[in-house]
PDB file of C-alpha atoms in Angstrom:
ATOM      1  CA  MET A   1       0.000   0.000   0.000  1.00  0.00           C
ATOM      2  CA  GLN A   2       2.753   2.405   0.890  1.00  0.00           C
ATOM      3  CA  GLN A   3       4.606   1.491  -2.297  1.00  0.00           C
ATOM      4  CA  GLU A   4       1.529   2.233  -4.354  1.00  0.00           C
ATOM      5  CA  ALA A   5       1.072   5.574  -2.614  1.00  0.00           C
ATOM      6  CA  GLU A   6       4.732   6.427  -3.192  1.00  0.00           C
ATOM      7  CA  SER A   7       4.542   5.419  -6.834  1.00  0.00           C
ATOM      8  CA  ARG A   8       1.410   7.545  -7.225  1.00  0.00           C
ATOM      9  CA  GLY A   9       3.084  10.451  -5.479  1.00  0.00           C
ATOM     10  CA  SER A  10       6.127  10.135  -7.724  1.00  0.00           C
ATOM     11  CA  LYS A  11       3.929   9.965 -10.870  1.00  0.00           C
ATOM     12  CA  LYS A  12       1.933  13.080 -10.028  1.00  0.00           C
ATOM     13  CA  PRO A  13       4.863  15.456  -9.937  1.00  0.00           C
ATOM     14  CA  GLN A  14       6.136  14.005 -13.204  1.00  0.00           C
ATOM     15  CA  GLN A  15       2.791  14.589 -14.881  1.00  0.00           C
ATOM     16  CA  ARG A  16       2.671  18.080 -13.493  1.00  0.00           C
ATOM     17  CA  ARG A  17       6.078  18.862 -14.897  1.00  0.00           C
ATOM     18  CA  SER A  18       5.164  17.557 -18.379  1.00  0.00           C
ATOM     19  CA  GLN A  19       1.889  19.559 -18.381  1.00  0.00           C
ATOM     20  CA  GLN A  20       3.702  22.710 -17.393  1.00  0.00           C
ATOM     21  CA  ALA A  21       6.220  22.182 -20.175  1.00  0.00           C
ATOM     22  CA  ASN A  22       3.381  21.731 -22.705  1.00  0.00           C
ATOM     23  CA  THR A  23       1.591  24.905 -21.614  1.00  0.00           C
ATOM     24  CA  ALA A  24       4.815  26.877 -21.798  1.00  0.00           C
ATOM     25  CA  ALA A  25       5.430  25.609 -25.329  1.00  0.00           C
ATOM     26  CA  LYS A  26       1.868  26.585 -26.332  1.00  0.00           C
ATOM     27  CA  GLU A  27       2.272  30.054 -24.882  1.00  0.00           C
ATOM     28  CA  ASN A  28       5.508  30.447 -26.778  1.00  0.00           C
ATOM     29  CA  ARG A  29       3.763  29.415 -29.998  1.00  0.00           C
ATOM     30  CA  ARG A  30       0.786  31.781 -29.568  1.00  0.00           C
ATOM     31  CA  PRO A  31       2.778  34.977 -29.623  1.00  0.00           C
ATOM     32  CA  ARG A  32       4.590  33.758 -32.698  1.00  0.00           C
ATOM     33  CA  GLN A  33       1.316  32.877 -34.487  1.00  0.00           C
ATOM     34  CA  HIS A  34      -0.160  36.178 -33.374  1.00  0.00           C
ATOM     35  CA  GLN A  35       2.883  38.024 -34.660  1.00  0.00           C
ATOM     36  CA  GLN A  36       2.636  36.139 -37.974  1.00  0.00           C
ATOM     37  CA  GLN A  37      -1.065  37.000 -38.303  1.00  0.00           C
ATOM     38  CA  LEU A  38      -0.377  40.639 -37.572  1.00  0.00           C
ATOM     39  CA  SER A  39       2.508  40.731 -40.006  1.00  0.00           C
ATOM     40  CA  SER A  40       0.509  39.017 -42.823  1.00  0.00           C
ATOM     41  CA  GLY A  41      -2.556  41.172 -42.319  1.00  0.00           C
ATOM     42  CA  GLY A  42      -4.714  40.405 -39.291  1.00  0.00           C
ATOM     43  CA  SER A  43      -7.736  42.129 -40.723  1.00  0.00           C
ATOM     44  CA  ALA A  44      -7.784  39.713 -43.666  1.00  0.00           C
ATOM     45  CA  SER A  45      -7.860  36.666 -41.419  1.00  0.00           C
ATOM     46  CA  LEU A  46     -10.587  38.281 -39.315  1.00  0.00           C
ATOM     47  CA  GLY A  47     -12.594  38.825 -42.488  1.00  0.00           C
ATOM     48  CA  GLN A  48     -11.938  35.234 -43.476  1.00  0.00           C
ATOM     49  CA  LEU A  49     -13.149  34.107 -40.081  1.00  0.00           C
ATOM     50  CA  LEU A  50     -16.233  36.244 -40.435  1.00  0.00           C
ATOM     51  CA  LEU A  51     -16.772  34.934 -43.964  1.00  0.00           C
ATOM     52  CA  ALA A  52     -16.277  31.363 -42.803  1.00  0.00           C
ATOM     53  CA  GLY A  53     -18.723  31.961 -39.954  1.00  0.00           C
ATOM     54  CA  ALA A  54     -21.250  33.564 -42.293  1.00  0.00           C
ATOM     55  CA  THR A  55     -20.786  30.675 -44.743  1.00  0.00           C
ATOM     56  CA  CYS A  56     -21.368  28.161 -41.948  1.00  0.00           C
ATOM     57  CA  LEU A  57     -24.465  30.042 -40.834  1.00  0.00           C
ATOM     58  CA  THR A  58     -25.696  30.261 -44.428  1.00  0.00           C
ATOM     59  CA  VAL A  59     -25.100  26.560 -45.003  1.00  0.00           C
ATOM     60  CA  GLY A  60     -26.877  25.786 -41.732  1.00  0.00           C
ATOM     61  CA  LEU A  61     -29.767  28.041 -42.689  1.00  0.00           C
ATOM     62  CA  ILE A  62     -29.926  26.479 -46.162  1.00  0.00           C
ATOM     63  CA  HIS A  63     -30.032  22.995 -44.637  1.00  0.00           C
ATOM     64  CA  LYS A  64     -32.672  24.167 -42.207  1.00  0.00           C
ATOM     65  CA  VAL A  65     -34.730  25.763 -45.014  1.00  0.00           C
ATOM     66  CA  GLN A  66     -34.359  22.634 -47.145  1.00  0.00           C
ATOM     67  CA  ARG A  67     -35.454  20.507 -44.205  1.00  0.00           C
ATOM     68  CA  HIS A  68     -38.424  22.807 -43.641  1.00  0.00           C
ATOM     69  CA  ARG A  69     -39.235  22.685 -47.365  1.00  0.00           C
ATOM     70  CA  LYS A  70     -39.147  18.914 -47.313  1.00  0.00           C
ATOM     71  CA  GLU A  71     -41.368  18.870 -44.236  1.00  0.00           C
ATOM     72  CA  LEU A  72     -43.724  21.351 -45.918  1.00  0.00           C
ATOM     73  CA  LYS A  73     -43.798  19.210 -49.085  1.00  0.00           C
ATOM     74  CA  ASP A  74     -44.513  16.128 -46.993  1.00  0.00           C
ATOM     75  CA  ARG A  75     -47.268  17.964 -45.147  1.00  0.00           C
ATOM     76  CA  ASP A  76     -48.586  19.341 -48.428  1.00  0.00           C
ATOM     77  CA  SER A  77     -48.704  15.855 -49.952  1.00  0.00           C
ATOM     78  CA  GLN A  78     -50.372  14.542 -46.781  1.00  0.00           C
ATOM     79  CA  LEU A  79     -52.887  17.378 -46.979  1.00  0.00           C
ATOM     80  CA  ARG A  80     -53.562  16.567 -50.647  1.00  0.00           C
ATOM     81  CA  VAL A  81     -54.108  12.924 -49.756  1.00  0.00           C
ATOM     82  CA  LYS A  82     -56.432  13.934 -46.929  1.00  0.00           C
ATOM     83  CA  GLU A  83     -58.246  16.380 -49.232  1.00  0.00           C
ATOM     84  CA  GLU A  84     -58.719  13.604 -51.794  1.00  0.00           C
ATOM     85  CA  GLU A  85     -59.975  11.275 -49.074  1.00  0.00           C
ATOM     86  CA  LEU A  86     -62.284  14.030 -47.820  1.00  0.00           C
ATOM     87  CA  GLN A  87     -63.529  14.650 -51.371  1.00  0.00           C
ATOM     88  CA  ARG A  88     -64.189  10.919 -51.851  1.00  0.00           C
ATOM     89  CA  ALA A  89     -65.970  10.773 -48.502  1.00  0.00           C
ATOM     90  CA  LYS A  90     -67.997  13.851 -49.461  1.00  0.00           C
ATOM     91  CA  SER A  91     -69.008  12.363 -52.818  1.00  0.00           C
ATOM     92  CA  ASP A  92     -69.855   9.059 -51.103  1.00  0.00           C
ATOM     93  CA  LEU A  93     -71.939  10.960 -48.566  1.00  0.00           C
ATOM     94  CA  GLU A  94     -73.699  12.906 -51.327  1.00  0.00           C
ATOM     95  CA  SER A  95     -74.471   9.713 -53.254  1.00  0.00           C
ATOM     96  CA  LYS A  96     -75.705   8.044 -50.063  1.00  0.00           C
ATOM     97  CA  SER A  97     -77.783  11.129 -49.241  1.00  0.00           C
ATOM     98  CA  SER A  98     -79.395  11.032 -52.685  1.00  0.00           C
ATOM     99  CA  LEU A  99     -79.997   7.299 -52.234  1.00  0.00           C
ATOM    100  CA  VAL A 100     -81.595   7.958 -48.835  1.00  0.00           C
ATOM    101  CA  GLU A 101     -83.809  10.664 -50.371  1.00  0.00           C
ATOM    102  CA  GLU A 102     -84.824   8.287 -53.158  1.00  0.00           C
ATOM    103  CA  LEU A 103     -85.642   5.569 -50.628  1.00  0.00           C
ATOM    104  CA  GLU A 104     -87.644   8.065 -48.550  1.00  0.00           C
ATOM    105  CA  ASN A 105     -89.633   9.041 -51.667  1.00  0.00           C
ATOM    106  CA  GLN A 106     -90.266   5.372 -52.443  1.00  0.00           C
ATOM    107  CA  LEU A 107     -91.368   4.839 -48.849  1.00  0.00           C
ATOM    108  CA  LEU A 108     -93.771   7.793 -49.055  1.00  0.00           C
ATOM    109  CA  ASP A 109     -95.167   6.438 -52.336  1.00  0.00           C
ATOM    110  CA  ALA A 110     -95.579   3.016 -50.755  1.00  0.00           C
ATOM    111  CA  LYS A 111     -97.345   4.561 -47.731  1.00  0.00           C
ATOM    112  CA  THR A 112     -99.693   6.521 -50.012  1.00  0.00           C
ATOM    113  CA  SER A 113    -100.429   3.409 -52.072  1.00  0.00           C
ATOM    114  CA  LEU A 114    -100.986   1.417 -48.890  1.00  0.00           C
ATOM    115  CA  ARG A 115    -103.413   4.033 -47.555  1.00  0.00           C
ATOM    116  CA  SER A 116    -105.316   4.002 -50.852  1.00  0.00           C
ATOM    117  CA  THR A 117    -105.380   0.202 -50.868  1.00  0.00           C
ATOM    118  CA  SER A 118    -106.503   0.189 -47.223  1.00  0.00           C
ATOM    119  CA  ALA A 119    -109.342   2.601 -48.040  1.00  0.00           C
ATOM    120  CA  ASP A 120    -110.388   0.426 -51.009  1.00  0.00           C
ATOM    121  CA  LEU A 121    -110.270  -2.680 -48.827  1.00  0.00           C
ATOM    122  CA  GLU A 122    -112.322  -1.003 -46.098  1.00  0.00           C
ATOM    123  CA  ALA A 123    -114.951   0.022 -48.673  1.00  0.00           C
ATOM    124  CA  ALA A 124    -114.991  -3.529 -50.108  1.00  0.00           C
ATOM    125  CA  ILE A 125    -115.312  -4.994 -46.595  1.00  0.00           C
ATOM    126  CA  ALA A 126    -118.222  -2.636 -45.786  1.00  0.00           C
ATOM    127  CA  GLU A 127    -119.929  -3.598 -49.064  1.00  0.00           C
ATOM    128  CA  LEU A 128    -119.407  -7.316 -48.366  1.00  0.00           C
ATOM    129  CA  GLU A 129    -120.753  -6.902 -44.830  1.00  0.00           C
ATOM    130  CA  GLY A 130    -123.884  -5.212 -46.240  1.00  0.00           C
ATOM    131  CA  LYS A 131    -124.386  -8.001 -48.783  1.00  0.00           C
ATOM    132  CA  THR A 132    -123.800 -10.592 -46.070  1.00  0.00           C
ATOM    133  CA  GLN A 133    -126.503  -8.992 -43.919  1.00  0.00           C
ATOM    134  CA  GLN A 134    -128.877  -8.921 -46.907  1.00  0.00           C
ATOM    135  CA  LEU A 135    -128.197 -12.589 -47.626  1.00  0.00           C
ATOM    136  CA  GLN A 136    -128.718 -13.460 -43.964  1.00  0.00           C
ATOM    137  CA  GLU A 137    -132.084 -11.661 -44.053  1.00  0.00           C
ATOM    138  CA  VAL A 138    -133.056 -13.512 -47.243  1.00  0.00           C
ATOM    139  CA  GLN A 139    -131.994 -16.774 -45.617  1.00  0.00           C
ATOM    140  CA  ARG A 140    -134.200 -16.012 -42.560  1.00  0.00           C
ATOM    141  CA  GLN A 141    -137.137 -15.221 -44.839  1.00  0.00           C
ATOM    142  CA  LEU A 142    -136.598 -18.421 -46.822  1.00  0.00           C
ATOM    143  CA  GLU A 143    -136.395 -20.451 -43.634  1.00  0.00           C
ATOM    144  CA  THR A 144    -139.637 -18.819 -42.417  1.00  0.00           C
ATOM    145  CA  SER A 145    -141.286 -19.472 -45.788  1.00  0.00           C
ATOM    146  CA  ALA A 146    -140.034 -23.048 -45.752  1.00  0.00           C
ATOM    147  CA  GLY A 147    -141.541 -23.478 -42.281  1.00  0.00           C
ATOM    148  CA  GLU A 148    -144.811 -21.939 -43.418  1.00  0.00           C
ATOM    149  CA  LEU A 149    -144.746 -24.076 -46.555  1.00  0.00           C
ATOM    150  CA  GLY A 150    -144.221 -27.139 -44.416  1.00  0.00           C
ATOM    151  CA  ASN A 151    -147.185 -26.136 -42.263  1.00  0.00           C
ATOM    152  CA  THR A 152    -149.221 -25.460 -45.401  1.00  0.00           C
ATOM    153  CA  ARG A 153    -148.314 -28.861 -46.854  1.00  0.00           C
ATOM    154  CA  SER A 154    -149.321 -30.615 -43.679  1.00  0.00           C
ATOM    155  CA  ARG A 155    -152.587 -28.622 -43.661  1.00  0.00           C
ATOM    156  CA  MET A 156    -153.190 -29.452 -47.303  1.00  0.00           C
ATOM    157  CA  GLN A 157    -152.614 -33.109 -46.618  1.00  0.00           C
ATOM    158  CA  THR A 158    -155.067 -32.922 -43.704  1.00  0.00           C
ATOM    159  CA  ILE A 159    -157.598 -31.100 -45.871  1.00  0.00           C
ATOM    160  CA  GLU A 160    -157.118 -33.640 -48.676  1.00  0.00           C
ATOM    161  CA  ARG A 161    -157.736 -36.465 -46.209  1.00  0.00           C
ATOM    162  CA  GLU A 162    -160.814 -34.697 -44.862  1.00  0.00           C
ATOM    163  CA  LEU A 163    -161.954 -34.065 -48.438  1.00  0.00           C
ATOM    164  CA  ASP A 164    -161.497 -37.735 -49.299  1.00  0.00           C
ATOM    165  CA  THR A 165    -163.471 -38.663 -46.199  1.00  0.00           C
ATOM    166  CA  THR A 166    -166.173 -36.136 -47.092  1.00  0.00           C
ATOM    167  CA  ARG A 167    -166.315 -37.464 -50.660  1.00  0.00           C
ATOM    168  CA  ARG A 168    -166.699 -41.002 -49.381  1.00  0.00           C
ATOM    169  CA  MET A 169    -169.394 -39.895 -46.988  1.00  0.00           C
ATOM    170  CA  LEU A 170    -171.072 -37.938 -49.791  1.00  0.00           C
ATOM    171  CA  ARG A 171    -171.021 -40.992 -52.009  1.00  0.00           C
ATOM    172  CA  GLY A 172    -172.502 -43.006 -49.172  1.00  0.00           C
ATOM    173  CA  TYR A 173    -175.184 -40.388 -48.636  1.00  0.00           C
ATOM    174  CA  GLN A 174    -175.846 -40.219 -52.375  1.00  0.00           C
ATOM    175  CA  ASN A 175    -176.198 -44.003 -52.449  1.00  0.00           C
ATOM    176  CA  GLN A 176    -178.508 -43.867 -49.454  1.00  0.00           C
ATOM    177  CA  LEU A 177    -180.444 -41.005 -51.085  1.00  0.00           C
ATOM    178  CA  GLU A 178    -180.787 -42.919 -54.290  1.00  0.00           C
ATOM    179  CA  GLN A 179    -181.853 -45.974 -52.308  1.00  0.00           C
ATOM    180  CA  ALA A 180    -184.361 -43.850 -50.405  1.00  0.00           C
ATOM    181  CA  ARG A 181    -185.657 -42.319 -53.620  1.00  0.00           C
ATOM    182  CA  TYR A 182    -185.898 -45.744 -55.116  1.00  0.00           C
ATOM    183  CA  GLU A 183    -187.747 -47.006 -52.120  1.00  0.00           C
ATOM    184  CA  LEU A 184    -189.986 -43.914 -52.166  1.00  0.00           C
ATOM    185  CA  ALA A 185    -190.706 -44.370 -55.807  1.00  0.00           C
ATOM    186  CA  SER A 186    -191.329 -48.052 -55.209  1.00  0.00           C
ATOM    187  CA  SER A 187    -193.636 -47.299 -52.334  1.00  0.00           C
ATOM    188  CA  ARG A 188    -195.507 -44.710 -54.401  1.00  0.00           C
ATOM    189  CA  SER A 189    -195.874 -47.000 -57.283  1.00  0.00           C
ATOM    190  CA  ALA A 190    -197.042 -49.725 -54.921  1.00  0.00           C
ATOM    191  CA  ALA A 191    -199.521 -47.331 -53.374  1.00  0.00           C
ATOM    192  CA  SER A 192    -200.860 -46.391 -56.767  1.00  0.00           C
ATOM    193  CA  TRP A 193    -201.504 -50.145 -57.662  1.00  0.00           C
ATOM    194  CA  ASP A 194    -203.607 -50.659 -54.611  1.00  0.00           C
ATOM    195  CA  PRO A 195    -207.117 -49.904 -55.663  1.00  0.00           C
TER     196      PRO A 195
END
């Protein structure tokens, strides 16, 4: 441990010495470069620095503008695509709206036709109900007439039987009358022969 600490301690001063030597060499170089720049025209190198800086700024701005242009073109193309999609959706909506209107008109026509048909059916039903009532009344009358006719037939049959009986009795009475007349005539003729 102590050896490591000693070796570290011995390394640090060596590094410090080499760093100091480097900085001294740099400082010696700077005045020489500065003297050379001043002797060759310091204002020209300052202008070159300014020109180089302006060129860098210009290049940066150009890159930035180009990037913005590209982004704007991308956005513009995206907007065109969205506008086309919106236009297609609008035309689809318009066609669907016209289809809905056409279907609504057809539905109204169908409702009107249905109302007319319903009114016609109601009138036909009322007419059929009236005819049905008339036929039911005729049927009742026919049934009454059939009952009366049945009664009349039975009466006629009774009358015919009574008539037959009366005819037989009349024939019997006629025979008896003829017999009585014959006997009366016989008795009168017998009375006239008695002197």
